[in-house]
Coordinates of C-alpha atoms in Angstrom, one line a residue:
V1372 CA 0.0 0.0 0.0
F1373 CA 1.3 3.5 -0.8
D1374 CA 0.2 6.4 1.3
F1375 CA 0.8 10.1 1.4
K1376 CA 2.0 11.8 4.6
I1377 CA 2.5 15.4 5.7
I1378 CA 6.1 16.2 6.7
L1379 CA 5.7 20.0 7.2
G1380 CA 3.0 22.3 8.5
K1381 CA 3.6 26.0 8.8
N1382 CA 2.5 29.4 7.6
G1383 CA 3.7 30.2 4.1
V1384 CA 3.2 28.8 0.6
P1385 CA 2.7 25.0 0.5
V1386 CA 4.9 23.1 -1.9
A1387 CA 5.0 19.5 -3.1
E1388 CA 7.9 18.8 -0.8
N1389 CA 5.6 19.3 2.2
F1390 CA 4.3 15.8 1.4
R1391 CA 5.9 12.4 1.4
L1392 CA 5.0 9.1 -0.3
E1393 CA 5.6 5.9 1.7
Q1394 CA 5.0 2.2 1.2
S1395 CA 3.3 0.5 4.2
T1396 CA 1.3 -2.6 5.0
I1397 CA -2.3 -3.0 6.1
A1398 CA -4.0 -5.9 7.9
D1399 CA -4.6 -9.1 5.9
T1400 CA -8.1 -9.5 7.4
I1401 CA -11.0 -7.1 8.0
Q1402 CA -13.2 -6.9 11.0
V1403 CA -17.0 -7.0 11.1
G1404 CA -18.4 -3.7 9.8
Q1405 CA -15.3 -3.0 7.8
V1406 CA -14.5 -2.9 4.1
R1407 CA -11.3 -3.1 2.1
V1408 CA -11.4 -0.5 -0.6
R1409 CA -9.2 0.4 -3.6
T1410 CA -8.9 4.1 -4.1
L1411 CA -10.0 5.5 -7.5
Y1412 CA -10.1 9.2 -7.1
L1413 CA -8.9 11.8 -4.5
S1414 CA -9.8 15.5 -4.3
V1415 CA -7.5 18.3 -3.5
D1416 CA -9.1 21.6 -2.5
P1417 CA -8.2 25.0 -1.2
Y1418 CA -9.6 24.4 2.3
M1419 CA -6.9 21.8 2.9
R1420 CA -4.4 24.6 3.2
C1421 CA -5.9 25.3 6.6
R1422 CA -5.3 21.7 7.6
M1423 CA -1.6 22.2 7.2
N1424 CA -1.5 24.4 10.4
E1425 CA -1.9 23.1 13.9
D1426 CA -4.5 25.7 14.4
T1427 CA -6.8 25.4 11.3
G1428 CA -8.7 28.5 12.1
S1429 CA -11.9 26.5 11.8
D1430 CA -13.8 24.6 14.4
Y1431 CA -15.0 21.9 11.9
L1432 CA -11.6 21.1 10.4
L1433 CA -9.0 19.0 12.2
P1434 CA -5.3 19.7 11.3
W1435 CA -3.3 17.1 9.4
Q1436 CA -0.8 15.5 11.7
L1437 CA 2.9 15.5 10.8
S1438 CA 4.0 12.1 9.4
E1439 CA 0.4 10.8 9.5
V1440 CA -1.6 9.9 6.4
A1441 CA -3.4 12.8 4.9
D1442 CA -7.1 12.6 4.0
G1443 CA -9.9 14.4 2.2
G1444 CA -12.6 13.7 -0.3
G1445 CA -12.2 10.4 -2.0
I1446 CA -13.9 7.6 -4.1
G1447 CA -13.1 4.0 -4.2
V1448 CA -14.4 0.5 -5.0
V1449 CA -15.1 -2.2 -2.4
E1450 CA -12.8 -5.2 -2.8
E1451 CA -14.0 -7.0 0.3
S1452 CA -16.8 -6.3 2.7
K1453 CA -18.0 -7.4 6.2
H1454 CA -20.5 -4.6 6.3
D1455 CA -24.2 -5.5 5.8
N1456 CA -25.0 -2.7 3.4
L1457 CA -21.9 -2.8 1.2
A1458 CA -20.8 -5.5 -1.2
K1459 CA -17.8 -6.2 -3.4
G1460 CA -17.9 -3.9 -6.4
D1461 CA -19.8 -1.1 -4.8
F1462 CA -18.5 2.4 -5.4
V1463 CA -18.2 4.5 -2.2
T1464 CA -17.1 7.9 -1.1
S1465 CA -16.1 9.7 2.1
F1466 CA -15.1 13.3 3.0
N1467 CA -12.3 11.7 5.1
W1468 CA -10.8 9.3 2.7
P1469 CA -7.1 8.5 3.5
W1470 CA -4.6 9.3 0.8
Q1471 CA -3.7 5.6 0.2
T1472 CA -3.9 3.2 -2.7
V1473 CA -5.8 0.7 -0.6
A1474 CA -7.4 1.1 2.8
I1475 CA -9.5 -0.6 5.4
L1476 CA -12.4 1.6 6.4
D1477 CA -15.4 1.5 8.7
G1478 CA -18.3 0.9 6.3
S1479 CA -20.8 3.0 8.3
F1480 CA -18.8 6.2 7.4
L1481 CA -19.1 5.5 3.6
Q1482 CA -21.8 6.6 1.2
K1483 CA -22.7 4.3 -1.7
L1484 CA -22.7 5.9 -5.1
V1485 CA -24.9 5.4 -8.1
P1486 CA -22.7 6.0 -11.2
Q1487 CA -25.8 6.4 -13.5
L1488 CA -26.7 9.7 -11.8
V1489 CA -23.6 11.3 -13.3
N1490 CA -23.5 9.4 -16.6
G1491 CA -20.8 7.1 -15.2
R1492 CA -18.4 9.9 -14.4
L1493 CA -17.6 8.8 -10.9
S1494 CA -15.2 11.7 -10.1
Y1495 CA -18.1 14.1 -10.5
F1496 CA -19.2 13.0 -7.0
L1497 CA -16.1 14.8 -5.7
G1498 CA -17.0 18.0 -7.6
A1499 CA -20.1 19.0 -9.4
A1500 CA -22.3 16.3 -7.8
G1501 CA -20.5 16.4 -4.5
I1502 CA -19.5 18.9 -1.8
T1503 CA -18.3 21.4 -4.4
G1504 CA -21.5 21.5 -6.2
L1505 CA -23.5 21.6 -3.0
T1506 CA -21.4 24.6 -1.9
A1507 CA -22.2 26.5 -5.1
L1508 CA -25.9 25.6 -5.1
L1509 CA -26.7 26.0 -1.5
G1510 CA -24.5 29.1 -1.2
I1511 CA -26.5 30.8 -3.9
R1512 CA -29.8 29.6 -2.5
E1513 CA -29.1 30.3 1.2
K1514 CA -27.0 33.5 0.9
G1515 CA -27.5 34.9 -2.6
H1516 CA -31.2 35.9 -2.5
V1517 CA -31.5 35.2 -6.2
A1518 CA -35.0 35.7 -7.6
V1519 CA -36.3 34.9 -11.1
G1520 CA -37.2 38.0 -13.0
A1521 CA -35.3 40.3 -10.6
N1522 CA -32.8 41.3 -13.3
Q1523 CA -29.9 40.6 -11.0
T1524 CA -26.2 40.7 -12.0
M1525 CA -23.8 38.1 -10.4
V1526 CA -20.0 38.3 -10.3
V1527 CA -18.0 35.3 -9.4
S1528 CA -14.3 35.5 -8.4
G1529 CA -12.1 32.4 -8.9
A1530 CA -14.6 31.7 -11.6
A1531 CA -12.7 29.0 -13.4
G1532 CA -12.1 27.0 -10.3
A1533 CA -14.0 24.0 -9.0
C1534 CA -16.7 26.0 -7.2
G1535 CA -16.7 29.2 -9.2
S1536 CA -17.2 27.5 -12.6
L1537 CA -20.3 25.8 -11.2
A1538 CA -21.6 28.9 -9.2
G1539 CA -21.8 31.1 -12.3
Q1540 CA -23.8 28.5 -14.2
I1541 CA -26.1 27.8 -11.2
G1542 CA -26.6 31.6 -10.7
R1543 CA -28.0 31.7 -14.2
L1544 CA -30.1 28.5 -13.7
E1545 CA -31.5 30.0 -10.5
G1546 CA -32.5 33.3 -12.2
C1547 CA -29.6 35.8 -12.6
S1548 CA -29.9 37.8 -15.8
R1549 CA -26.2 38.5 -16.1
V1550 CA -23.2 36.6 -14.9
V1551 CA -19.6 37.9 -15.0
G1552 CA -16.5 35.8 -14.0
I1553 CA -13.1 36.9 -12.8
A1554 CA -10.2 34.5 -13.5
G1555 CA -6.4 34.6 -14.1
T1556 CA -5.8 33.6 -17.7
D1557 CA -7.2 34.4 -21.1
E1558 CA -7.8 30.6 -21.6
K1559 CA -9.9 30.5 -18.4
C1560 CA -11.9 33.5 -19.4
S1561 CA -12.6 32.0 -22.9
I1562 CA -13.8 28.8 -21.4
L1563 CA -16.1 30.6 -19.0
V1564 CA -17.8 32.5 -21.8
Q1565 CA -17.8 29.9 -24.6
E1566 CA -18.3 26.7 -22.6
M1567 CA -19.9 27.7 -19.3
G1568 CA -22.3 30.3 -20.5
F1569 CA -20.9 33.3 -18.6
D1570 CA -21.9 36.6 -20.3
A1571 CA -18.3 37.9 -19.8
A1572 CA -15.1 37.3 -18.0
I1573 CA -12.3 39.5 -16.7
N1574 CA -8.6 38.4 -16.6
Y1575 CA -7.6 40.1 -13.5
K1576 CA -3.9 40.0 -14.5
K1577 CA -4.6 42.2 -17.5
G1578 CA -5.9 45.8 -17.5
N1579 CA -7.9 47.6 -14.8
V1580 CA -10.3 45.3 -13.1
A1581 CA -12.4 48.1 -11.7
E1582 CA -12.9 49.7 -15.1
Q1583 CA -13.7 46.4 -16.8
L1584 CA -16.2 45.5 -14.0
C1585 CA -17.9 48.9 -14.3
E1586 CA -18.2 48.4 -18.1
L1587 CA -19.5 44.8 -17.9
C1588 CA -21.9 45.5 -15.0
P1589 CA -23.4 48.9 -15.8
G1590 CA -26.2 48.4 -13.4
G1591 CA -23.9 47.4 -10.5
V1592 CA -23.4 44.1 -8.8
D1593 CA -26.3 42.4 -7.0
V1594 CA -24.8 39.1 -6.0
Y1595 CA -21.0 38.4 -5.5
F1596 CA -19.9 34.8 -5.2
D1597 CA -16.5 35.3 -3.4
N1598 CA -13.9 32.6 -3.7
V1599 CA -10.8 34.7 -3.3
G1600 CA -11.0 37.7 -1.0
G1601 CA -8.3 40.3 -1.0
D1602 CA -7.9 43.1 -3.6
I1603 CA -10.3 41.5 -6.1
S1604 CA -13.1 41.3 -3.6
D1605 CA -12.5 44.9 -2.4
T1606 CA -12.9 46.0 -6.1
V1607 CA -16.1 44.1 -6.5
I1608 CA -17.6 45.2 -3.2
S1609 CA -17.0 48.8 -4.2
Q1610 CA -19.4 48.3 -7.2
M1611 CA -22.1 46.5 -5.3
N1612 CA -25.6 47.8 -5.1
Q1613 CA -27.7 48.8 -2.1
N1614 CA -29.1 45.7 -0.3
S1615 CA -26.9 43.4 -2.3
H1616 CA -25.4 40.1 -1.2
I1617 CA -21.9 38.5 -0.8
I1618 CA -21.8 34.7 -0.8
L1619 CA -18.6 34.2 1.3
C1620 CA -17.4 30.8 0.0
G1621 CA -13.6 31.0 0.1
Q1622 CA -10.7 33.4 0.5
I1623 CA -7.9 31.6 -1.3
S1624 CA -5.8 34.7 -1.6
Q1625 CA -5.6 34.8 2.2
Y1626 CA -5.0 31.2 3.1
N1627 CA -1.2 31.4 3.3
K1628 CA -1.5 34.4 5.7
D1629 CA -1.9 34.3 9.5
V1630 CA -5.3 36.1 9.5
P1631 CA -8.7 35.3 11.0
Y1632 CA -11.4 33.8 8.9
P1633 CA -13.3 35.5 7.3
P1634 CA -10.5 38.1 6.9
P1635 CA -11.6 41.6 7.9
L1636 CA -12.3 44.1 5.2
P1637 CA -10.2 47.3 4.8
P1638 CA -11.9 50.2 6.6
D1639 CA -13.0 52.0 3.4
I1640 CA -14.5 48.8 2.0
E1641 CA -16.2 47.9 5.3
K1642 CA -17.7 51.4 5.3
I1643 CA -19.2 50.7 1.8
Q1644 CA -20.5 47.4 3.0
K1645 CA -22.3 48.9 6.0
E1646 CA -23.6 52.0 4.2
R1647 CA -25.1 49.9 1.3
N1648 CA -26.4 47.2 3.7
I1649 CA -24.5 44.5 1.8
T1650 CA -24.8 41.1 3.6
R1651 CA -21.4 39.2 4.1
E1652 CA -22.1 36.2 6.3
R1653 CA -19.9 33.2 6.6
F1654 CA -21.3 30.3 4.6
L1655 CA -20.6 26.7 5.6
V1656 CA -22.2 24.1 3.5
L1657 CA -22.0 21.5 6.3
N1658 CA -24.7 23.6 8.1
Y1659 CA -27.2 22.6 5.4
M1660 CA -26.8 18.8 5.2
D1661 CA -30.6 18.4 5.7
K1662 CA -30.8 19.7 2.1
Q1663 CA -28.0 17.5 0.7
E1664 CA -30.0 14.7 -0.8
A1665 CA -32.4 16.9 -2.8
S1666 CA -29.6 19.3 -3.8
V1667 CA -27.4 16.5 -5.2
L1668 CA -30.3 15.1 -7.2
Q1669 CA -30.9 18.6 -8.6
L1670 CA -27.2 18.9 -9.6
C1671 CA -27.2 15.4 -11.2
Q1672 CA -30.3 16.3 -13.1
W1673 CA -28.7 19.4 -14.5
I1674 CA -25.5 17.4 -15.4
Q1675 CA -27.7 14.7 -17.2
E1676 CA -29.6 17.5 -19.1
G1677 CA -26.4 19.2 -20.1
K1678 CA -27.4 22.4 -18.3
L1679 CA -24.3 22.2 -16.0
K1680 CA -21.0 21.9 -17.8
V1681 CA -18.3 20.2 -15.8
R1682 CA -14.6 20.7 -16.1
E1683 CA -11.9 18.7 -14.4
T1684 CA -8.1 18.9 -14.2
V1685 CA -6.9 15.3 -13.7
V1686 CA -3.5 14.3 -12.5
E1687 CA -2.5 10.6 -12.6
G1688 CA -1.0 8.8 -9.7
L1689 CA -0.9 9.1 -5.9
A1690 CA 2.8 10.1 -6.1
N1691 CA 1.7 13.4 -7.9
I1692 CA -0.9 14.5 -5.3
G1693 CA 1.5 17.0 -3.6
A1694 CA 2.3 18.6 -7.0
A1695 CA -1.4 18.7 -7.8
F1696 CA -2.1 20.4 -4.5
Q1697 CA 0.6 23.0 -5.1
S1698 CA -0.6 23.6 -8.7
M1699 CA -4.3 24.1 -7.5
M1700 CA -3.2 26.6 -4.9
N1701 CA -1.5 28.5 -7.6
G1702 CA -4.5 28.5 -9.9
G1703 CA -3.1 25.8 -12.2
N1704 CA -6.5 24.0 -12.5
I1705 CA -9.5 24.6 -14.6
G1706 CA -12.6 23.2 -12.8
K1707 CA -12.1 20.6 -10.1
Q1708 CA -8.6 19.3 -9.3
I1709 CA -8.8 15.5 -9.2
V1710 CA -6.1 12.9 -8.7
S1711 CA -6.7 9.6 -10.4
V1712 CA -5.1 6.9 -8.2
S1713 CA -6.2 3.7 -10.0
K1714 CA -8.5 2.7 -12.8

């Protein structure tokens, strides 16, 4: 069995060398209630940066331990089962899947998957039909106050990432009349407009973002799906309308800094927020798990109907998961960053 371990946790920019691949052994037999699984896909996500510190800054995330096997969202196939509800050949997932090629897991913590719901694309259950899609959909429904016919403009930062690329499309499906994305390359911007149905996209590394935003959102911004924080968000907030709404999904620009979450706004931007009565409440998808089942079915339906376009950046091999994590943190992915461990 190959597994991936953390060998360094500190403030600063994470690099592939913070992880180590080891070969180890697991038990020959499994106990009642357990299953032996072969790992198929692993997810790497921005929130994992928080887990590289002893203090994650979050009460729902446990830190990864030095020289212990890392974990996160994963999908595998059951190879042997002593759990009543799981059989050999079943596809299963968990939010706390160990970064190992093979693992023995408690079957009660695994969720059985139905591949037909995502047209056989199992990895979608880590993204568009998983916690990422749920974050986008429930974030918009719970914090976005989107209403059909209200002529609302939505702006999405980190728009070509796993969550942002879905959020823009879902904003449209939920009723926004105009959707503008902000991303970091011309290629990403082109994909957002030509493939994902965004009305326009801004490459924040080119030109004046404030001017472009003003031109593309002449009626101001009503809903802001914030994945990045920092200067980009300050620019968007300054152009938001009275009684508008920020969906505070992520702050990837701030994750390598020792600041509280959510990071405080600069005084001038906080003044704008208060004067215009802009909501900016922390959003945590885990608080809405009572809506998970119905929401996943909605996401799967949109995928099957072709209304929700899904992009993935797939890296092959467990040995490359550290590099995939580093690349994702630097914006190297389009859509969901996935590591394919075995076929």
